PDB file of C-alpha atoms in Angstrom:
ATOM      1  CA  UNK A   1       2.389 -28.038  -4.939  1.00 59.00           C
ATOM      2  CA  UNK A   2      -0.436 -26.279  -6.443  1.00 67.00           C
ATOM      3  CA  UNK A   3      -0.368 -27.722  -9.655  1.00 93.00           C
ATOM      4  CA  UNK A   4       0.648 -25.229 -11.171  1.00 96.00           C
ATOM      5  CA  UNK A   5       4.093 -24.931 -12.416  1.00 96.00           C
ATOM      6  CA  UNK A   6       6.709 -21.938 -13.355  1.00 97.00           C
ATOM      7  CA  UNK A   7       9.795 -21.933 -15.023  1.00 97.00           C
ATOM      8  CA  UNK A   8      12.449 -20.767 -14.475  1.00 97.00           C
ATOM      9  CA  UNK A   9      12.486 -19.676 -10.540  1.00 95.00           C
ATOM     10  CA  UNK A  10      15.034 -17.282 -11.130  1.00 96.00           C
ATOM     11  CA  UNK A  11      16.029 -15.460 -14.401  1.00 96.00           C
ATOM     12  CA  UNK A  12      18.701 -12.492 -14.724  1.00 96.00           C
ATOM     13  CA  UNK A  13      18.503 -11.152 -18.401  1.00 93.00           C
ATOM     14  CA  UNK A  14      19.963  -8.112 -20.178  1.00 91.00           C
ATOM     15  CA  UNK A  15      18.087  -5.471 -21.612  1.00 90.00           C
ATOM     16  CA  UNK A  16      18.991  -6.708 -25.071  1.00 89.00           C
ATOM     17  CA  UNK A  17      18.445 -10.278 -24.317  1.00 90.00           C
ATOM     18  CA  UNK A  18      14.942 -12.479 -25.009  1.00 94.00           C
ATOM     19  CA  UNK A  19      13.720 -14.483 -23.205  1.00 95.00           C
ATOM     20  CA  UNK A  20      10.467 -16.759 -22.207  1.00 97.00           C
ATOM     21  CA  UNK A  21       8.654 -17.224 -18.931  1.00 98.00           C
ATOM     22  CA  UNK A  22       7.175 -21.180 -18.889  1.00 98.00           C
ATOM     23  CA  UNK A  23       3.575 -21.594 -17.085  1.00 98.00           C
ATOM     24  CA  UNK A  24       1.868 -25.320 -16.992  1.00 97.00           C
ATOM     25  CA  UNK A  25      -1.524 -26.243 -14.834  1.00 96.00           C
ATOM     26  CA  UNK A  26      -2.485 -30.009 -14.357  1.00 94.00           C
ATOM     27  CA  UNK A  27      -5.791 -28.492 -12.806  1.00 93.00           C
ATOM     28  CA  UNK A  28      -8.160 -29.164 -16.213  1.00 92.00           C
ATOM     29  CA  UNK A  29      -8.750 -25.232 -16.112  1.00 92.00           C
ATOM     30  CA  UNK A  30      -9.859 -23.532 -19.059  1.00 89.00           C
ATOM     31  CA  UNK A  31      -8.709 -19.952 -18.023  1.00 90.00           C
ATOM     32  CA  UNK A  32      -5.206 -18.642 -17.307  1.00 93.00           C
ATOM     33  CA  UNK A  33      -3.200 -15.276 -16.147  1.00 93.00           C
ATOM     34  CA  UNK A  34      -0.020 -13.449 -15.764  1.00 95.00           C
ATOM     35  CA  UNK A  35       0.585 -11.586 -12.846  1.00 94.00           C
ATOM     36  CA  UNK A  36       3.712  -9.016 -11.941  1.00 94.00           C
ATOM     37  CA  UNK A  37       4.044  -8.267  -8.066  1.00 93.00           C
ATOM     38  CA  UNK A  38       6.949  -5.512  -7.435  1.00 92.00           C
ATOM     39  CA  UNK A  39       7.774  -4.708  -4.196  1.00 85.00           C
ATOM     40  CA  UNK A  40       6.204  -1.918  -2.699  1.00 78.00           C
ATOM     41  CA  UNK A  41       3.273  -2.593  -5.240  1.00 83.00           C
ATOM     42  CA  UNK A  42      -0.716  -4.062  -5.369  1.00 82.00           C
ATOM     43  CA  UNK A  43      -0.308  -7.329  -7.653  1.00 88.00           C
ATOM     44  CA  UNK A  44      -1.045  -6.123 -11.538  1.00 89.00           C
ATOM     45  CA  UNK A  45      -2.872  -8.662 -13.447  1.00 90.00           C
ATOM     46  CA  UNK A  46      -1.469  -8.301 -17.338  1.00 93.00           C
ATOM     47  CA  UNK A  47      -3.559 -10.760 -19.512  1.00 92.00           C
ATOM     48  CA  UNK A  48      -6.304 -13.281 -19.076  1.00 90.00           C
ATOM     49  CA  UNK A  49      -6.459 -16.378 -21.549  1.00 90.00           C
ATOM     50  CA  UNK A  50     -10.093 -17.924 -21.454  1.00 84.00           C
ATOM     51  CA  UNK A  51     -10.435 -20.950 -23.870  1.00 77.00           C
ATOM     52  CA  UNK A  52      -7.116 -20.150 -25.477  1.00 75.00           C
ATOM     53  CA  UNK A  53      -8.581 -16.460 -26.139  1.00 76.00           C
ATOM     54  CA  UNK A  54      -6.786 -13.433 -25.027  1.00 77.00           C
ATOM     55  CA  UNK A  55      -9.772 -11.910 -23.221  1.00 74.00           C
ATOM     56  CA  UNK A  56      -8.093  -9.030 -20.878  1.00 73.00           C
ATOM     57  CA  UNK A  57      -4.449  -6.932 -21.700  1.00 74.00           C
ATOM     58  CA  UNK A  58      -4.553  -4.497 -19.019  1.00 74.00           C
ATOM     59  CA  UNK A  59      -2.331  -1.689 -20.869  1.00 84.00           C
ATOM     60  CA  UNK A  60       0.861  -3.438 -20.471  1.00 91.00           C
ATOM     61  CA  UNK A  61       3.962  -2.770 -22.819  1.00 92.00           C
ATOM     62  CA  UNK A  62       4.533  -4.340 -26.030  1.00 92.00           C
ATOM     63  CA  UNK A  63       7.605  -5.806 -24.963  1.00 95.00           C
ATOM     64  CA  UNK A  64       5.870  -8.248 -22.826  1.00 96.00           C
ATOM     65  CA  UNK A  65       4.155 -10.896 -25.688  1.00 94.00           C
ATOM     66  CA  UNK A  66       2.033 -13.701 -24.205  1.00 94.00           C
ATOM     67  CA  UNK A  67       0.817 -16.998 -26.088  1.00 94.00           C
ATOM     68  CA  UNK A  68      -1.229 -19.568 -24.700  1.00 94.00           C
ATOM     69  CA  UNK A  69      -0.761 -22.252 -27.196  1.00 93.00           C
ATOM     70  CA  UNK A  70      -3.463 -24.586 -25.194  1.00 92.00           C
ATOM     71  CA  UNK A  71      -5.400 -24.613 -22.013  1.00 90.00           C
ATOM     72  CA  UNK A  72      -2.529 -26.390 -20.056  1.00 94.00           C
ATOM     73  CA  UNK A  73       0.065 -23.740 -21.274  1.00 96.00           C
ATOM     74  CA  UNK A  74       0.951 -20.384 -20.796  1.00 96.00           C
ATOM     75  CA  UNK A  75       4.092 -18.519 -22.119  1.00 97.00           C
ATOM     76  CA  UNK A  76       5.712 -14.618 -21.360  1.00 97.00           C
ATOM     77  CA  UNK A  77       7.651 -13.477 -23.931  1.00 97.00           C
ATOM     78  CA  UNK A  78       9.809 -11.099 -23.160  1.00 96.00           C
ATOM     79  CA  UNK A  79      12.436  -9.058 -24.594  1.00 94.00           C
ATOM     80  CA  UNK A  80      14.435  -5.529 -24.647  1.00 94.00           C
ATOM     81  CA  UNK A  81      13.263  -5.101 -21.363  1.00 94.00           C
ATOM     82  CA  UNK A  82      14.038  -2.337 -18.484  1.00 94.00           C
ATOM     83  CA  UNK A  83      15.448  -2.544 -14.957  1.00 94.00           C
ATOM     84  CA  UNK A  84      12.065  -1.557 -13.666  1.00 93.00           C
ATOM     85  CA  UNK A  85      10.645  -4.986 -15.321  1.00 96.00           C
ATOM     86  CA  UNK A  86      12.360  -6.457 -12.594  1.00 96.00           C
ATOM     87  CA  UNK A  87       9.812  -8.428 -10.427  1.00 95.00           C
ATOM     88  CA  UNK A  88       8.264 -11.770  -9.349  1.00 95.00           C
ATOM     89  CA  UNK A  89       6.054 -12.704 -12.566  1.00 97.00           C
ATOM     90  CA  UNK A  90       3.283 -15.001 -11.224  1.00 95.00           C
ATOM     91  CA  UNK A  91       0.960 -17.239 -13.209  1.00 96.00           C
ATOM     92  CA  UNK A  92      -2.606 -18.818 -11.865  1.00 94.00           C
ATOM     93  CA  UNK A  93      -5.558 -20.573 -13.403  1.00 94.00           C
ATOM     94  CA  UNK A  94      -9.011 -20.795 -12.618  1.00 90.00           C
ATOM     95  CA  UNK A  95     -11.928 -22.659 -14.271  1.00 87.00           C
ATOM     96  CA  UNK A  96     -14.386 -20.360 -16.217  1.00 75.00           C
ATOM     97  CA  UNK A  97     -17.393 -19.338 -13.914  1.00 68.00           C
ATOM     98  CA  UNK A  98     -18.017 -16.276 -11.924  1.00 63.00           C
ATOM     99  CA  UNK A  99     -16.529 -16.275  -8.471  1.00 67.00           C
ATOM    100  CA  UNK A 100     -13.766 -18.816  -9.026  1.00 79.00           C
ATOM    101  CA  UNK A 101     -10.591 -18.567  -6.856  1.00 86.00           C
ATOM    102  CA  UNK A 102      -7.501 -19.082  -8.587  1.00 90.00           C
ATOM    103  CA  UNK A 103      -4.647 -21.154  -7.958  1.00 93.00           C
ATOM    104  CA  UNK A 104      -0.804 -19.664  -8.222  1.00 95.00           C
ATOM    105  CA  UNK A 105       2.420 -20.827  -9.626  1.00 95.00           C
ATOM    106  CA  UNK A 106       5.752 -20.013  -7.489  1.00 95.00           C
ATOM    107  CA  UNK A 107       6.516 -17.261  -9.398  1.00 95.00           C
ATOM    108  CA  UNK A 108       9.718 -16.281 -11.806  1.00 96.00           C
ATOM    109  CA  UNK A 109      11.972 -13.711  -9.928  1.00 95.00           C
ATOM    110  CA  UNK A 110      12.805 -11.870 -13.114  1.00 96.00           C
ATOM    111  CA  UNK A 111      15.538  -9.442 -12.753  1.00 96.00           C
ATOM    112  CA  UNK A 112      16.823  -7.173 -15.579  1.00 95.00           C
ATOM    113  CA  UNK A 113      19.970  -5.412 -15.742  1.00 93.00           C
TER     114      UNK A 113
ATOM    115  CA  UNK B   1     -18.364  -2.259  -8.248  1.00 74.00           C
ATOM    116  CA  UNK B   2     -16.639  -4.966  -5.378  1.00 80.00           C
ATOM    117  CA  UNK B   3     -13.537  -4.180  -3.463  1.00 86.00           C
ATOM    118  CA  UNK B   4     -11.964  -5.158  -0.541  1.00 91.00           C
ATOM    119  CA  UNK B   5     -10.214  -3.056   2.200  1.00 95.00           C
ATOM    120  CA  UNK B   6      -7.383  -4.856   3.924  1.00 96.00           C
ATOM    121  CA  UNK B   7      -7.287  -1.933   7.591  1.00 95.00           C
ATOM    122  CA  UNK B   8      -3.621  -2.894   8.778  1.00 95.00           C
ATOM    123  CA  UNK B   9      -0.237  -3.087   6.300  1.00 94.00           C
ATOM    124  CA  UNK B  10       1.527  -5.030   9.286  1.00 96.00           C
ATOM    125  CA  UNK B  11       0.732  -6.922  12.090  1.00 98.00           C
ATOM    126  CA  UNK B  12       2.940  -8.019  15.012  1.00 98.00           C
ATOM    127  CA  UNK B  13       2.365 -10.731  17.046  1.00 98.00           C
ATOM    128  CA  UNK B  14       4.276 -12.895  19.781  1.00 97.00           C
ATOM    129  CA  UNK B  15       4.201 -16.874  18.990  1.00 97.00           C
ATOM    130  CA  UNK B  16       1.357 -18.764  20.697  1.00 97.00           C
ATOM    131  CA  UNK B  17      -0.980 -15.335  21.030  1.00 98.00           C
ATOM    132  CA  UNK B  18      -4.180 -15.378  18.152  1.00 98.00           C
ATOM    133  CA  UNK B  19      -3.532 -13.632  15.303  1.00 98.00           C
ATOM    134  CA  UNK B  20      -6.590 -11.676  13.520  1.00 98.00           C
ATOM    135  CA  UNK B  21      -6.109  -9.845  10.122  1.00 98.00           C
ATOM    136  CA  UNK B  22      -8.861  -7.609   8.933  1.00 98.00           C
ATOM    137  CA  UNK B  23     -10.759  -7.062   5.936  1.00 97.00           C
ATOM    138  CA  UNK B  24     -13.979  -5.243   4.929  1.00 96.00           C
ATOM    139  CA  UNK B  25     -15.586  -5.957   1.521  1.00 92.00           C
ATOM    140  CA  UNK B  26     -17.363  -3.470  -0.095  1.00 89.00           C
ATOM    141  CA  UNK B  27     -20.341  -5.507  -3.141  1.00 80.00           C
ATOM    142  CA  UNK B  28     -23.568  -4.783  -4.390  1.00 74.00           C
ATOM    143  CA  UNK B  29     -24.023  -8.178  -3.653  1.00 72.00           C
ATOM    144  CA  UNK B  30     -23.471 -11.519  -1.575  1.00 70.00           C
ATOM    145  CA  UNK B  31     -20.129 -11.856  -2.847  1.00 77.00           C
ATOM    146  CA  UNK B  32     -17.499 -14.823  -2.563  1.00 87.00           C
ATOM    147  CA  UNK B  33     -14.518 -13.938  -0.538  1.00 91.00           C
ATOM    148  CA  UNK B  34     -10.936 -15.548  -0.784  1.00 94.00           C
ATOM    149  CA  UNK B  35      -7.613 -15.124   1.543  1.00 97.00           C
ATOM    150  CA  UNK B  36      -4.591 -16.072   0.244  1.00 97.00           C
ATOM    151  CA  UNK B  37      -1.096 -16.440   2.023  1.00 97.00           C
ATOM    152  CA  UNK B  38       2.089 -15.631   0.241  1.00 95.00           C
ATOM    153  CA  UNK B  39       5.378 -16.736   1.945  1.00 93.00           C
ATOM    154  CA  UNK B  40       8.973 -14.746   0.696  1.00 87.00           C
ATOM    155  CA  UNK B  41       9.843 -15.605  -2.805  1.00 79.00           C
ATOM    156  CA  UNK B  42       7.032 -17.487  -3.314  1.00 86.00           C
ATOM    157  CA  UNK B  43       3.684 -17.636  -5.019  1.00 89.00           C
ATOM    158  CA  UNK B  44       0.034 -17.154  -3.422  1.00 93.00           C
ATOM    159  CA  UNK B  45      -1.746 -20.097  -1.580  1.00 94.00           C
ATOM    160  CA  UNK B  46      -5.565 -20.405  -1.154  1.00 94.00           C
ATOM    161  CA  UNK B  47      -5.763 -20.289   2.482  1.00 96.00           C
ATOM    162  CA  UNK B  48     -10.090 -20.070   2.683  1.00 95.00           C
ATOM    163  CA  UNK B  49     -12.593 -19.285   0.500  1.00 92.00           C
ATOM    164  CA  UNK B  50     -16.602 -18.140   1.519  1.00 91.00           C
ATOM    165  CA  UNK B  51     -18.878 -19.477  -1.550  1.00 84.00           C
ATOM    166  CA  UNK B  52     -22.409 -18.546   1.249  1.00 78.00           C
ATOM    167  CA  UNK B  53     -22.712 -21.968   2.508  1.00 76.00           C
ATOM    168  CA  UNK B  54     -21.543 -20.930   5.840  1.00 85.00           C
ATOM    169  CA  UNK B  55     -20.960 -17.801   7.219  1.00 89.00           C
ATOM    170  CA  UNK B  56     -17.694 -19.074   9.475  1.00 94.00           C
ATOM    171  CA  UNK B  57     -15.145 -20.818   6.808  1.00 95.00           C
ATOM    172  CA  UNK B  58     -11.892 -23.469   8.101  1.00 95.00           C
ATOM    173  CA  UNK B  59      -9.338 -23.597   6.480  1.00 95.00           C
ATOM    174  CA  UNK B  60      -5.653 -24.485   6.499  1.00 95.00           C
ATOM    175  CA  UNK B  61      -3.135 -24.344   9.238  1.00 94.00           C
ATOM    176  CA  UNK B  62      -5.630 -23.234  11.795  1.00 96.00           C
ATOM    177  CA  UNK B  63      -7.375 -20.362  10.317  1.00 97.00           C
ATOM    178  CA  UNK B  64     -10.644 -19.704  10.049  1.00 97.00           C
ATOM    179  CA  UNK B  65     -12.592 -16.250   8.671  1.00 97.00           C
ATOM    180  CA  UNK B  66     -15.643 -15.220   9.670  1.00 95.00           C
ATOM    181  CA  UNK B  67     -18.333 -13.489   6.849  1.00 93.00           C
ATOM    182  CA  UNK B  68     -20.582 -10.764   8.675  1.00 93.00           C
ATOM    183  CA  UNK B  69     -22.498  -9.446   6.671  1.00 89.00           C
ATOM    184  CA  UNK B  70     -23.622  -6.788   8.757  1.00 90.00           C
ATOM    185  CA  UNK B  71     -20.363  -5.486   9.154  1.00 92.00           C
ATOM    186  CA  UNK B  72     -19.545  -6.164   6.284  1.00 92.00           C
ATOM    187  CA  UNK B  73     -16.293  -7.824   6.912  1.00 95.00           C
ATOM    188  CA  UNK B  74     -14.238 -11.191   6.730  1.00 96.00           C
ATOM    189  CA  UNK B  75     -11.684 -11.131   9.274  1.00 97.00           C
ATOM    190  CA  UNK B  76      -9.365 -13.906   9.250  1.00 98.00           C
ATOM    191  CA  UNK B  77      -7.960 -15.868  12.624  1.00 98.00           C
ATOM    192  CA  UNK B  78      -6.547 -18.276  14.089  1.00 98.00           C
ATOM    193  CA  UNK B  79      -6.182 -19.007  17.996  1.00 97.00           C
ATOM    194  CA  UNK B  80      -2.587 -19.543  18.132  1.00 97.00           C
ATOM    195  CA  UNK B  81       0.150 -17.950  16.376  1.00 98.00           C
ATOM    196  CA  UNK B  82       3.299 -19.968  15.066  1.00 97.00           C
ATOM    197  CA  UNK B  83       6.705 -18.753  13.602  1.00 96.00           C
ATOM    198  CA  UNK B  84       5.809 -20.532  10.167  1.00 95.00           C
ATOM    199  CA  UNK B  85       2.877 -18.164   9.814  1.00 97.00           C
ATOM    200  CA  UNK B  86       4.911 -14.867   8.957  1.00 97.00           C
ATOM    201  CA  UNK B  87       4.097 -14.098   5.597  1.00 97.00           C
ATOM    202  CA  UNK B  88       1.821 -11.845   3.796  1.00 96.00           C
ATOM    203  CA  UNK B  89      -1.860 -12.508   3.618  1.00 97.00           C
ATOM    204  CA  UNK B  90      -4.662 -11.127   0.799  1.00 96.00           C
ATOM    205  CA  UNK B  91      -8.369 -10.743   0.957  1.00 96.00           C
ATOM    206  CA  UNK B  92      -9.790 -11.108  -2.386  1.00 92.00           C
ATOM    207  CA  UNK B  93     -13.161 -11.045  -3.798  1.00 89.00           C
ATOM    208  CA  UNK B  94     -14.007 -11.962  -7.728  1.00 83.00           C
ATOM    209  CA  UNK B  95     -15.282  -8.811  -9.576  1.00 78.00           C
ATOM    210  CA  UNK B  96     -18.011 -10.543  -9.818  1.00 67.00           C
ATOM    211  CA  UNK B  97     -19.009  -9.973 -13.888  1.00 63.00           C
ATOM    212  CA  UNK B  98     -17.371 -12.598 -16.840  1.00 52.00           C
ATOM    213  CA  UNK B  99     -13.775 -11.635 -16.672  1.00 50.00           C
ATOM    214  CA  UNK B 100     -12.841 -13.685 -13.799  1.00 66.00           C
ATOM    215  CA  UNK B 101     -10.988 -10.764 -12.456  1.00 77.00           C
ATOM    216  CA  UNK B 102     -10.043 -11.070  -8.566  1.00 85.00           C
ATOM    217  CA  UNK B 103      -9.896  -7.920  -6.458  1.00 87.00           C
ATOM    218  CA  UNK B 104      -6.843  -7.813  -4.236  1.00 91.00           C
ATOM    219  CA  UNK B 105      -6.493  -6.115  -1.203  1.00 93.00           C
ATOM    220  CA  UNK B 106      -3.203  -4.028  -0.387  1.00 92.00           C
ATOM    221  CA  UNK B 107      -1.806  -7.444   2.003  1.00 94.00           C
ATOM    222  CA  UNK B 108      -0.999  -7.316   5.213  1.00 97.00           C
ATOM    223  CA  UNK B 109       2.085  -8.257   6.742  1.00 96.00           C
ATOM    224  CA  UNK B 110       2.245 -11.147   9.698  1.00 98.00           C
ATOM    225  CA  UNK B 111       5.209 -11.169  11.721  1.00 97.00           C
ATOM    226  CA  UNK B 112       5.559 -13.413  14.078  1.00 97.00           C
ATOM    227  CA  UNK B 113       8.113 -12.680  17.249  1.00 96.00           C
ATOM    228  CA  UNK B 114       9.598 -15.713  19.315  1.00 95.00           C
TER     229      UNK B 114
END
């Protein structure tokens, strides 16, 4: 336990379907991310929260939407997505600070078909 | 700009033989350096971390990394493989400015034969 907590573990969704990825730290960080891992692939951070603030959106497609409605929570909304969207979705936090190691959630294993 | 090369995409071991994964770091800097283990299906663990208060850093389950600066490089050990270890490990290193961004290597796969 990390204390940092995804939900779901698993989620099989539709290309028409929306849905919401569920990230919560008990850590009393102030900054938190989304990363996608696919297989064969370097981990790709998409956003950065600092503060509540949307601070980095590394080119990734509108039909991923992210909210981070306080410091403890993070959100991935997500809808008409494609099979190549298929992945394990990974959120961390960190406290603010240069050099700061992050600490992971288990991951949602998203697939889309 | 930092970086970190991670020289091996697999390594094979036999159970009870040491294990050593390799990374160089490339900074303009004294940087902090991170390795972090990530078992099948699940998320990434902080394994060790080098913050410069000691050049040779414990950390869990037996492993331990060494910082050289010289050679530049923080390798990452332990004396005595076990089956539980297979998994995929990552050197990291902050980038260093206000973004908090971390810098992962490309992994490198542990197995572990009986």
């Amino acid at each position: 336990e990390t204390g940092v907590t995804q939900t779901p573990r698993h989620l099989v969704m539709g290309m028409t379907n929306k849905k919401s990825l569920k990230c919560e730290q008990h850590l009393g960080h102030n900054a938190m991310y989304w990363y996608k891992q696919s297989a064969k692939k370097p981990l790709e951070l998409m956003f950065v929260y600092s503060l509540e603030e949307r601070v980095e959106n590394n080119s990734v497609p509108s039909r991923f939407s992210p909210e981070c409605p306080n410091s403890s929570h993070l959100f991935l909304h997500l809808h008409t997505l494609q099979p190549e969207d298929s992945a394990l979705y990974l959120c961390a936090s960190s406290q603010e600070g240069r050099n700061t190691e992050a600490f992971f959630g288990q991951g949602t294993r998203l697939t889309v078909v | 700009a930092q970086s970190v090369t991670q020289l091996d995409s697999h390594v094979s071991v036999s159970e009870g033989t040491p294990v050593l994964l390799r990374c160089n770091y490339s900074s303009s800097y004294s940087p902090s350096l991170f390795w972090y283990v990530q078992h099948p299906n699940k998320g990434l663990q902080l394994l060790l971390k080098y913050t410069s208060a000691a050049t040779l850093v414990k950390g869990i389950n037996g492993f331990e990394a060494e910082f050289k600066k010289s050679e530049t490089s923080f390798h990452l050990t332990k004396p005595s493989a076990h089956m539980s270890d297979a998994a995929e490990y990552f050197c990291v290193v902050p980038r260093g400015d206000s973004s908090y961004k971390l810098i992962f290597g490309s992994g490198t796969r542990l197995l572990v034969r009986p």
